[in-house]
Tab-separated table of C-alpha atoms and ligand atoms in Angstrom:
chain	number	residue	atom	x	y	z
A	1	MET	CA	-6.385	170.294	174.153
A	2	ILE	CA	-6.396	170.860	170.388
A	3	ASP	CA	-3.875	168.923	168.301
A	4	ARG	CA	-1.889	170.226	165.062
A	5	PHE	CA	-4.730	169.013	162.975
A	6	GLY	CA	-7.234	171.162	165.094
A	7	ARG	CA	-8.765	168.279	166.676
A	8	PRO	CA	-9.798	168.404	170.289
A	9	LEU	CA	-8.950	165.504	172.492
A	10	GLU	CA	-11.813	164.623	174.834
A	11	ASP	CA	-11.978	160.943	175.224
A	12	LEU	CA	-9.794	158.337	176.870
A	13	ARG	CA	-10.069	154.664	175.628
A	14	ILE	CA	-8.805	152.334	178.076
A	15	THR	CA	-7.849	148.534	177.093
A	16	LEU	CA	-8.395	146.644	180.476
A	17	THR	CA	-7.147	143.237	179.417
A	18	HIS	CA	-6.204	141.250	176.310
A	19	VAL	CA	-7.957	138.006	177.802
A	20	CYS	CA	-11.293	137.097	176.301
A	21	ASN	CA	-13.802	134.445	176.556
A	22	PHE	CA	-14.648	134.693	172.839
A	23	GLU	CA	-12.957	134.124	169.659
A	24	CYS	CA	-14.378	136.429	167.048
A	25	PHE	CA	-12.632	135.677	163.866
A	26	PHE	CA	-11.898	139.396	163.018
A	27	CYS	CA	-11.039	140.577	166.551
A	28	HIS	CA	-8.622	143.748	166.135
A	29	MET	CA	-7.662	143.857	170.039
A	30	GLU	CA	-7.728	147.483	169.701
A	31	GLY	CA	-4.719	147.532	167.546
A	32	GLU	CA	-2.509	146.070	170.509
A	33	GLU	CA	-0.155	142.972	170.654
A	34	GLY	CA	0.707	141.096	174.026
A	35	ASP	CA	-0.632	138.865	176.393
A	36	ASN	CA	-2.098	139.726	179.697
A	37	TYR	CA	-2.764	143.188	181.447
A	38	ILE	CA	0.073	144.649	183.204
A	39	LEU	CA	-1.624	148.056	184.495
A	40	SER	CA	-3.139	147.981	188.168
A	41	LYS	CA	-6.279	149.545	189.145
A	42	GLU	CA	-4.013	152.425	190.598
A	43	ASP	CA	-2.058	152.761	187.505
A	44	ILE	CA	-5.102	153.135	185.511
A	45	LEU	CA	-6.759	155.701	187.694
A	46	LEU	CA	-3.761	157.649	187.789
A	47	VAL	CA	-3.335	157.913	184.106
A	48	ALA	CA	-7.082	158.886	184.053
A	49	LYS	CA	-6.657	161.585	186.938
A	50	VAL	CA	-3.908	163.271	184.747
A	51	ALA	CA	-6.143	162.805	181.475
A	52	LYS	CA	-8.767	164.801	183.314
A	53	ASN	CA	-6.332	167.668	183.848
A	54	PHE	CA	-6.414	167.908	180.089
A	55	ASP	CA	-10.097	168.493	180.066
A	56	ILE	CA	-10.721	164.582	178.769
A	57	ASN	CA	-14.059	164.056	180.210
A	58	SER	CA	-15.020	160.841	178.628
A	59	VAL	CA	-13.652	157.349	179.192
A	60	LYS	CA	-14.374	154.090	177.333
A	61	LEU	CA	-13.467	150.835	178.882
A	62	THR	CA	-12.620	147.915	176.378
A	63	GLY	CA	-10.496	144.937	175.814
A	64	GLY	CA	-10.254	141.917	175.498
A	65	GLU	CA	-13.011	141.507	177.312
A	66	PRO	CA	-13.386	144.181	180.081
A	67	THR	CA	-15.763	142.170	182.343
A	68	LEU	CA	-12.932	139.704	182.782
A	69	ARG	CA	-11.151	141.956	185.105
A	70	ARG	CA	-12.344	141.384	188.645
A	71	ASP	CA	-11.609	145.029	189.708
A	72	LEU	CA	-13.913	146.106	186.954
A	73	VAL	CA	-16.462	147.655	189.213
A	74	GLU	CA	-13.809	149.366	191.507
A	75	ILE	CA	-12.301	150.965	188.387
A	76	VAL	CA	-15.647	152.252	187.177
A	77	ARG	CA	-16.343	153.802	190.579
A	78	GLY	CA	-12.782	155.264	190.660
A	79	LEU	CA	-13.288	156.935	187.211
A	80	LYS	CA	-16.698	158.472	188.335
A	81	GLN	CA	-14.906	159.682	191.646
A	82	LEU	CA	-12.588	161.398	189.526
A	83	GLY	CA	-15.303	163.579	188.046
A	84	TYR	CA	-15.717	161.915	184.299
A	85	ARG	CA	-18.820	162.901	182.780
A	86	ASP	CA	-19.215	159.858	180.558
A	87	VAL	CA	-17.955	156.432	181.636
A	88	SER	CA	-18.798	153.660	179.168
A	89	MET	CA	-17.912	149.957	178.298
A	90	THR	CA	-17.948	147.878	175.375
A	91	THR	CA	-18.360	144.278	176.153
A	92	ASN	CA	-19.423	140.981	174.563
A	93	GLY	CA	-22.243	140.831	177.041
A	94	PHE	CA	-21.464	137.168	178.348
A	95	LEU	CA	-21.291	138.192	181.992
A	96	LEU	CA	-23.268	141.236	181.821
A	97	LYS	CA	-26.547	139.708	183.412
A	98	ASP	CA	-24.988	139.511	186.925
A	99	LEU	CA	-22.700	142.689	186.421
A	100	ALA	CA	-25.180	145.131	184.952
A	101	TYR	CA	-26.587	146.309	188.269
A	102	LYS	CA	-23.314	146.347	190.114
A	103	LEU	CA	-22.044	148.394	187.279
A	104	LYS	CA	-24.955	150.773	187.537
A	105	LEU	CA	-24.275	151.408	191.188
A	106	ALA	CA	-20.594	152.018	190.659
A	107	GLY	CA	-21.566	154.865	188.186
A	108	LEU	CA	-21.220	153.276	184.684
A	109	ASP	CA	-23.148	155.581	182.518
A	110	ARG	CA	-23.990	153.516	179.451
A	111	ILE	CA	-23.049	150.531	177.601
A	112	ASN	CA	-22.340	148.963	174.458
A	113	VAL	CA	-22.903	145.375	173.773
A	114	SER	CA	-21.474	143.356	170.838
A	115	LEU	CA	-24.090	141.166	168.919
A	116	HIS	CA	-23.139	140.156	165.549
A	117	ALA	CA	-25.889	137.908	164.807
A	118	ILE	CA	-29.611	137.272	165.158
A	119	SER	CA	-29.366	133.608	165.381
A	120	ARG	CA	-27.304	130.912	167.694
A	121	GLU	CA	-25.866	129.560	164.537
A	122	THR	CA	-24.251	132.792	163.139
A	123	PHE	CA	-23.242	133.891	166.579
A	124	LYS	CA	-21.427	130.879	167.105
A	125	LYS	CA	-19.893	131.129	163.566
A	126	ILE	CA	-18.496	134.477	164.353
A	127	THR	CA	-17.547	134.284	168.159
A	128	GLY	CA	-16.695	130.619	168.388
A	129	VAL	CA	-19.286	130.368	171.408
A	130	ASP	CA	-22.836	129.261	171.595
A	131	ALA	CA	-23.801	132.011	173.630
A	132	PHE	CA	-26.432	134.090	171.975
A	133	ASP	CA	-29.170	133.509	174.485
A	134	ARG	CA	-26.961	134.461	177.302
A	135	VAL	CA	-25.844	137.757	175.645
A	136	ILE	CA	-29.452	138.629	174.924
A	137	GLU	CA	-30.119	138.108	178.650
A	138	GLY	CA	-27.104	140.473	179.352
A	139	ILE	CA	-28.720	142.993	177.063
A	140	LYS	CA	-32.106	142.874	178.746
A	141	SER	CA	-30.450	143.447	182.180
A	142	ALA	CA	-28.639	146.381	180.810
A	143	ILE	CA	-31.813	147.899	179.830
A	144	ASP	CA	-33.498	146.916	183.151
A	145	VAL	CA	-31.051	148.817	185.140
A	146	GLY	CA	-30.911	151.853	182.948
A	147	LEU	CA	-27.413	151.759	181.587
A	148	VAL	CA	-28.657	153.865	178.896
A	149	PRO	CA	-28.234	154.420	175.909
A	150	VAL	CA	-27.838	150.861	175.494
A	151	LYS	CA	-26.110	150.349	172.006
A	152	LEU	CA	-25.456	147.307	170.007
A	153	ASN	CA	-22.402	146.634	167.830
A	154	PHE	CA	-22.775	144.591	164.804
A	155	VAL	CA	-19.655	144.064	162.519
A	156	VAL	CA	-20.931	143.579	159.108
A	157	ASN	CA	-19.216	140.776	157.098
A	158	ARG	CA	-20.075	137.740	154.659
A	159	ARG	CA	-21.337	135.754	157.586
A	160	ASN	CA	-23.664	137.925	158.885
A	161	ARG	CA	-24.734	140.338	156.103
A	162	GLU	CA	-28.152	138.592	155.392
A	163	GLU	CA	-29.115	139.225	158.944
A	164	VAL	CA	-28.670	143.115	159.164
A	165	PHE	CA	-32.309	144.112	158.628
A	166	LYS	CA	-33.510	141.352	160.843
A	167	PHE	CA	-31.041	142.665	163.323
A	168	ILE	CA	-32.641	146.145	163.100
A	169	GLU	CA	-35.961	144.375	163.734
A	170	LEU	CA	-34.512	142.411	166.685
A	171	SER	CA	-32.891	145.619	168.260
A	172	GLN	CA	-36.166	147.420	167.945
A	173	ASN	CA	-37.986	144.475	169.762
A	174	LEU	CA	-35.366	144.320	172.480
A	175	GLY	CA	-35.922	148.069	173.187
A	176	VAL	CA	-32.277	149.089	172.648
A	177	ASN	CA	-31.845	152.833	172.062
A	178	GLU	CA	-29.006	152.541	169.248
A	179	ILE	CA	-27.081	150.298	167.007
A	180	HIS	CA	-23.627	150.484	165.529
A	181	LEU	CA	-23.448	149.047	161.914
A	182	ILE	CA	-19.582	148.641	161.644
A	183	GLU	CA	-17.213	148.119	158.646
A	184	LEU	CA	-14.717	145.213	159.289
A	185	HIS	CA	-11.313	146.940	160.139
A	186	PRO	CA	-8.187	145.225	158.809
A	187	VAL	CA	-6.466	145.465	162.148
A	188	GLY	CA	-5.127	142.346	164.219
A	189	LEU	CA	-7.333	139.394	163.081
A	190	GLY	CA	-9.296	141.643	161.039
A	191	LYS	CA	-6.231	141.929	158.686
A	192	LEU	CA	-6.559	137.860	157.989
A	193	ALA	CA	-10.272	138.249	157.915
A	194	PHE	CA	-10.321	141.087	155.580
A	195	LYS	CA	-11.541	138.655	152.668
A	196	GLU	CA	-14.708	138.558	154.569
A	197	HIS	CA	-15.168	142.349	154.546
A	198	ASP	CA	-18.315	143.721	153.252
A	199	ASP	CA	-18.943	147.105	151.893
A	200	LEU	CA	-21.628	149.136	153.675
A	201	ARG	CA	-22.578	151.414	151.031
A	202	GLU	CA	-25.804	149.976	149.916
A	203	ILE	CA	-27.053	148.982	153.407
A	204	GLU	CA	-26.580	152.621	154.363
A	205	GLU	CA	-28.309	153.966	151.365
A	206	TYR	CA	-31.548	151.880	152.414
A	207	ILE	CA	-31.247	152.932	155.921
A	208	GLU	CA	-31.014	156.653	154.831
A	209	LYS	CA	-34.124	156.050	152.616
A	210	ILE	CA	-36.297	154.598	155.401
A	211	SER	CA	-34.975	156.993	158.181
A	212	ILE	CA	-36.836	160.162	159.209
A	213	LYS	CA	-33.814	162.025	160.165
A	214	LYS	CA	-30.051	162.097	159.600
A	215	GLN	CA	-27.608	163.424	162.090
A	216	ILE	CA	-23.813	163.802	162.271
A	217	ARG	CA	-22.060	163.195	165.253
A	218	LYS	CA	-19.220	164.970	166.644
A	219	LYS	CA	-17.236	161.989	167.256
A	220	HIS	CA	-15.443	160.892	163.877
A	221	PHE	CA	-18.406	162.941	162.077
A	222	ARG	CA	-20.179	159.612	162.242
A	223	PRO	CA	-23.519	159.547	160.407
A	224	ARG	CA	-26.562	158.324	162.435
A	225	TYR	CA	-30.226	157.739	161.094
A	226	VAL	CA	-33.297	158.061	163.192
A	227	LEU	CA	-35.825	155.172	162.123
A	228	PRO	CA	-39.431	155.712	162.503
A	229	SER	CA	-39.514	153.375	165.617
A	230	GLY	CA	-37.014	155.814	167.415
A	231	LEU	CA	-33.908	153.424	166.964
A	232	ILE	CA	-30.868	155.253	166.014
A	233	VAL	CA	-28.574	153.528	163.551
A	234	GLU	CA	-24.922	154.849	163.593
A	235	VAL	CA	-22.713	153.646	160.495
A	236	ILE	CA	-19.078	153.416	161.382
A	237	LYS	CA	-16.893	153.149	158.382
A	238	PRO	CA	-13.386	154.126	159.399
A	239	TYR	CA	-11.156	152.659	156.807
A	240	ALA	CA	-9.497	155.049	154.394
A	241	ASN	CA	-11.923	157.588	155.685
A	242	PRO	CA	-10.241	161.049	156.256
A	243	ILE	CA	-13.516	162.464	157.612
A	244	PHE	CA	-13.680	159.825	160.359
A	245	CYS	CA	-10.096	160.718	161.391
A	246	ALA	CA	-10.775	164.476	161.119
A	247	GLY	CA	-13.212	164.037	164.016
A	248	CYS	CA	-11.016	161.544	165.922
A	249	ASN	CA	-11.157	163.012	169.529
A	250	ARG	CA	-9.587	159.901	171.438
A	251	ILE	CA	-6.454	158.685	172.913
A	252	ARG	CA	-5.828	155.124	174.009
A	253	LEU	CA	-4.119	153.695	177.025
A	254	SER	CA	-2.981	150.107	176.055
A	255	VAL	CA	-2.714	147.019	178.593
A	256	ASP	CA	0.951	147.424	178.403
A	257	GLY	CA	1.266	151.022	179.534
A	258	LYS	CA	1.482	153.042	176.326
A	259	LEU	CA	-0.401	156.220	175.289
A	260	LYS	CA	-1.349	154.986	171.948
A	261	THR	CA	-2.429	157.781	169.400
A	262	CYS	CA	-4.186	155.680	166.873
A	263	LEU	CA	-5.951	152.261	166.627
A	264	TYR	CA	-3.795	151.501	163.407
A	265	ARG	CA	-0.427	152.355	164.702
A	266	GLU	CA	1.987	150.726	166.792
A	267	ASP	CA	4.616	153.434	166.164
A	268	ASN	CA	3.158	156.678	167.153
A	269	VAL	CA	2.910	155.799	170.834
A	270	ILE	CA	4.420	157.095	174.034
A	271	ASP	CA	5.504	154.338	176.598
A	272	ILE	CA	4.592	155.334	179.992
A	273	LEU	CA	5.301	152.170	181.728
A	274	ASP	CA	8.435	153.214	183.405
A	275	ILE	CA	6.767	156.286	184.766
A	276	LEU	CA	3.822	154.047	186.365
A	277	LYS	CA	6.069	151.265	187.712
A	278	GLY	CA	9.100	153.494	188.740
A	279	GLU	CA	10.023	154.386	192.365
A	280	TYR	CA	8.505	158.031	192.216
A	281	SER	CA	6.116	159.734	194.436
A	282	GLU	CA	2.782	160.085	193.258
A	283	ASP	CA	3.380	163.908	192.584
A	284	VAL	CA	6.462	163.217	190.522
A	285	LYS	CA	4.433	160.389	188.551
A	286	GLU	CA	1.607	162.967	187.545
A	287	GLU	CA	4.201	165.616	186.504
A	288	LEU	CA	5.871	163.013	184.205
A	289	LEU	CA	2.588	161.606	182.899
A	290	GLY	CA	1.342	165.217	182.210
A	291	ARG	CA	4.401	165.751	180.089
A	292	ALA	CA	3.708	162.322	178.225
A	293	PHE	CA	0.342	163.658	177.414
A	294	MET	CA	1.645	166.712	176.206
A	295	ILE	CA	4.051	164.802	173.809
A	296	ALA	CA	1.260	162.473	172.696
A	297	ILE	CA	-0.931	165.441	171.824
A	298	ALA	CA	1.992	166.804	169.647
A	299	ILE	CA	2.539	163.820	167.762
A	300	ARG	CA	-1.016	162.975	167.392
A	301	GLU	CA	-2.179	162.809	163.605
A	302	PRO	CA	-5.067	161.503	161.520
A	303	ASN	CA	-4.385	158.143	160.165
A	304	PHE	CA	-6.137	158.822	156.880
A	305	LYS	CA	-5.466	162.535	155.571
A	306	TYR	CA	-6.794	164.404	152.734
A	307	LYS	CA	-4.347	164.310	149.763
A	308	ILE	CA	-4.451	167.711	148.187
B	1	GTP	N1	-10.837	153.251	163.209
B	1	GTP	C1	-11.177	153.452	164.275
B	1	GTP	N2	-12.257	152.616	164.920
B	1	GTP	C2	-12.799	153.136	166.165
B	1	GTP	C3	-12.460	154.211	166.767
B	1	GTP	N3	-13.309	154.206	167.825
B	1	GTP	C4	-13.995	153.165	167.786
B	1	GTP	N4	-13.876	152.338	166.673
B	1	GTP	C5	-14.465	151.401	166.208
B	1	GTP	O1	-15.908	151.731	166.457
B	1	GTP	C6	-16.688	150.509	166.835
B	1	GTP	C7	-17.562	150.764	168.027
B	1	GTP	O2	-16.729	151.092	169.115
B	1	GTP	P1	-17.277	151.213	170.462
B	1	GTP	O3	-16.230	150.993	171.548
B	1	GTP	O4	-18.494	150.202	170.836
B	1	GTP	O5	-18.011	152.669	170.495
B	1	GTP	P2	-17.341	154.060	170.650
B	1	GTP	O6	-16.567	154.271	169.470
B	1	GTP	O7	-16.796	154.357	171.795
B	1	GTP	O8	-18.863	154.865	170.386
B	1	GTP	P3	-19.804	155.373	171.535
B	1	GTP	O9	-19.906	154.494	172.634
B	1	GTP	O10	-21.129	155.411	170.570
B	1	GTP	O11	-19.353	156.798	171.784
B	1	GTP	C8	-15.580	149.425	167.042
B	1	GTP	O12	-15.576	148.799	165.829
B	1	GTP	C9	-14.289	150.032	167.057
B	1	GTP	O13	-13.142	149.393	166.659
B	1	GTP	C10	-11.393	155.030	166.251
B	1	GTP	O14	-10.928	155.830	166.962
B	1	GTP	N5	-10.765	154.483	165.171
B	2	SAM	C1	-12.073	144.687	170.569
B	2	SAM	S1	-13.901	144.686	171.064
B	2	SAM	C2	-13.419	144.854	172.915
B	2	SAM	C3	-14.778	144.760	173.710
B	2	SAM	C4	-15.534	143.515	173.858
B	2	SAM	N1	-14.580	142.215	174.018
B	2	SAM	C5	-16.312	143.363	172.609
B	2	SAM	O1	-16.181	142.580	171.731
B	2	SAM	O2	-17.420	144.173	172.591
B	2	SAM	C6	-14.318	146.434	170.887
B	2	SAM	C7	-15.316	146.523	169.670
B	2	SAM	O3	-14.513	146.386	168.394
B	2	SAM	C8	-15.171	145.443	167.392
B	2	SAM	N2	-14.357	144.908	166.655
B	2	SAM	C9	-13.430	143.935	166.838
B	2	SAM	N3	-12.670	143.579	165.725
B	2	SAM	C10	-13.055	144.400	164.912
B	2	SAM	C11	-12.766	144.684	163.464
B	2	SAM	N4	-11.741	143.765	162.784
B	2	SAM	N5	-13.235	145.621	162.730
B	2	SAM	C12	-14.422	146.349	163.311
B	2	SAM	N6	-14.837	146.146	164.460
B	2	SAM	C13	-14.238	145.390	165.355
B	2	SAM	C14	-16.035	144.361	168.391
B	2	SAM	O4	-17.051	143.873	167.797
B	2	SAM	C15	-16.415	145.415	169.544
B	2	SAM	O5	-17.576	145.947	169.232
B	3	SF4	S1	-14.006	141.168	169.590
B	3	SF4	FE1	-14.368	141.459	171.762
B	3	SF4	S2	-15.463	139.556	172.027
B	3	SF4	FE2	-14.630	139.246	170.305
B	3	SF4	S3	-12.705	138.206	170.438
B	3	SF4	FE3	-12.400	140.483	170.349
B	3	SF4	S4	-12.331	141.100	172.525
B	3	SF4	FE4	-13.376	139.154	172.515
B	4	SF4	S1	-6.641	158.552	163.620
B	4	SF4	FE1	-8.481	157.905	162.535
B	4	SF4	S2	-7.826	155.326	162.361
B	4	SF4	FE2	-6.625	156.514	163.935
B	4	SF4	S3	-7.713	156.115	165.977
B	4	SF4	FE3	-8.355	157.917	165.172
B	4	SF4	S4	-10.218	157.676	163.781
B	4	SF4	FE4	-9.088	155.795	164.321
């Protein structure tokens, strides 16, 4: 389905929980407020089933920390049974070593692991947890079981800026396929932490110089640079970026049962909790959820627009 701004809706981003075992100082919590999760596995799969009717074919699982949901493997299996072509997850990697194989068997297609440091010290300064080695083990397991492409997320800020190029080296040595160099967004704790925001311009210019190929991705028109080693470096700069929003192809399902049309907005949402928790038959729920999707598509708009 195409929205009023000509943007196709192709991707469902699901927040599975607000609980997390890390305390990243910039955490945006997907732009959501509130505590724990309310939606059951059945609720989530029903919304995903309806989304599929709107030709949405990819799902991203996120949070909070999605691996803290005990029913994660069953949710992944359910999404694949619904026929989703691309089911992926973004995780802090702490529990990945033991979960990677189970997730692969359940049908998870690929994985993004957040790693914002190349040393134990910086890792702790950013996440509040001394878990650098453990996350590296998780990344190795993801590669071993073939959750490819394995991508690493690195949110650039004043605490880790000096480590960016060593991070590229580390990623090459680990054998991951891609990395995301991400600008800190002023959302959630990111608003308070914005004083530690760092501009990615110079870093991107340097990466472009040493790359052998530049590509522009359909999703958010994100620039990607292929390095001589084959590592892909994607630069994610959403803030005040109308080009990024022009390529936005996603809708979000929040933990408290809202269809959220934008990371930055709490007002442009459709509350579907009453439908999910109501005493309706499954058919009626599907019908009502379908209408909710139609409304969400109608009100969806780029957060940053071109000014003419
Ligand atoms: N502003 C904004 N930021 C986004 C959006 N989607 C993802 N991001 C940011 O992009 C970064 C990477 O997010 P991930 O969940 O790892 O990856 P993804 O965006 O699903 O991309 P792929 O896995 O490569 O398809 C995070 O910092 C997100 O906050 C979006 O629609 N708007
Ligand atoms: C909210 S986290 C949830 C998934 C998981 N807990 C993790 O950290 O990977 C999703 C992604 O957003 C990134 N992120 C969190 N806060 C951010 C911010 N203020 N600006 C940019 N990216 C942010 C995280 O680093 C992570 O890569
Ligand atoms: S960014 Fe992810 S790992 Fe860090 S606190 Fe937020 S949810 Fe937890
Ligand atoms: S409209 Fe822009 S800021 Fe909002 S979710 Fe989409 S890309 Fe992100």
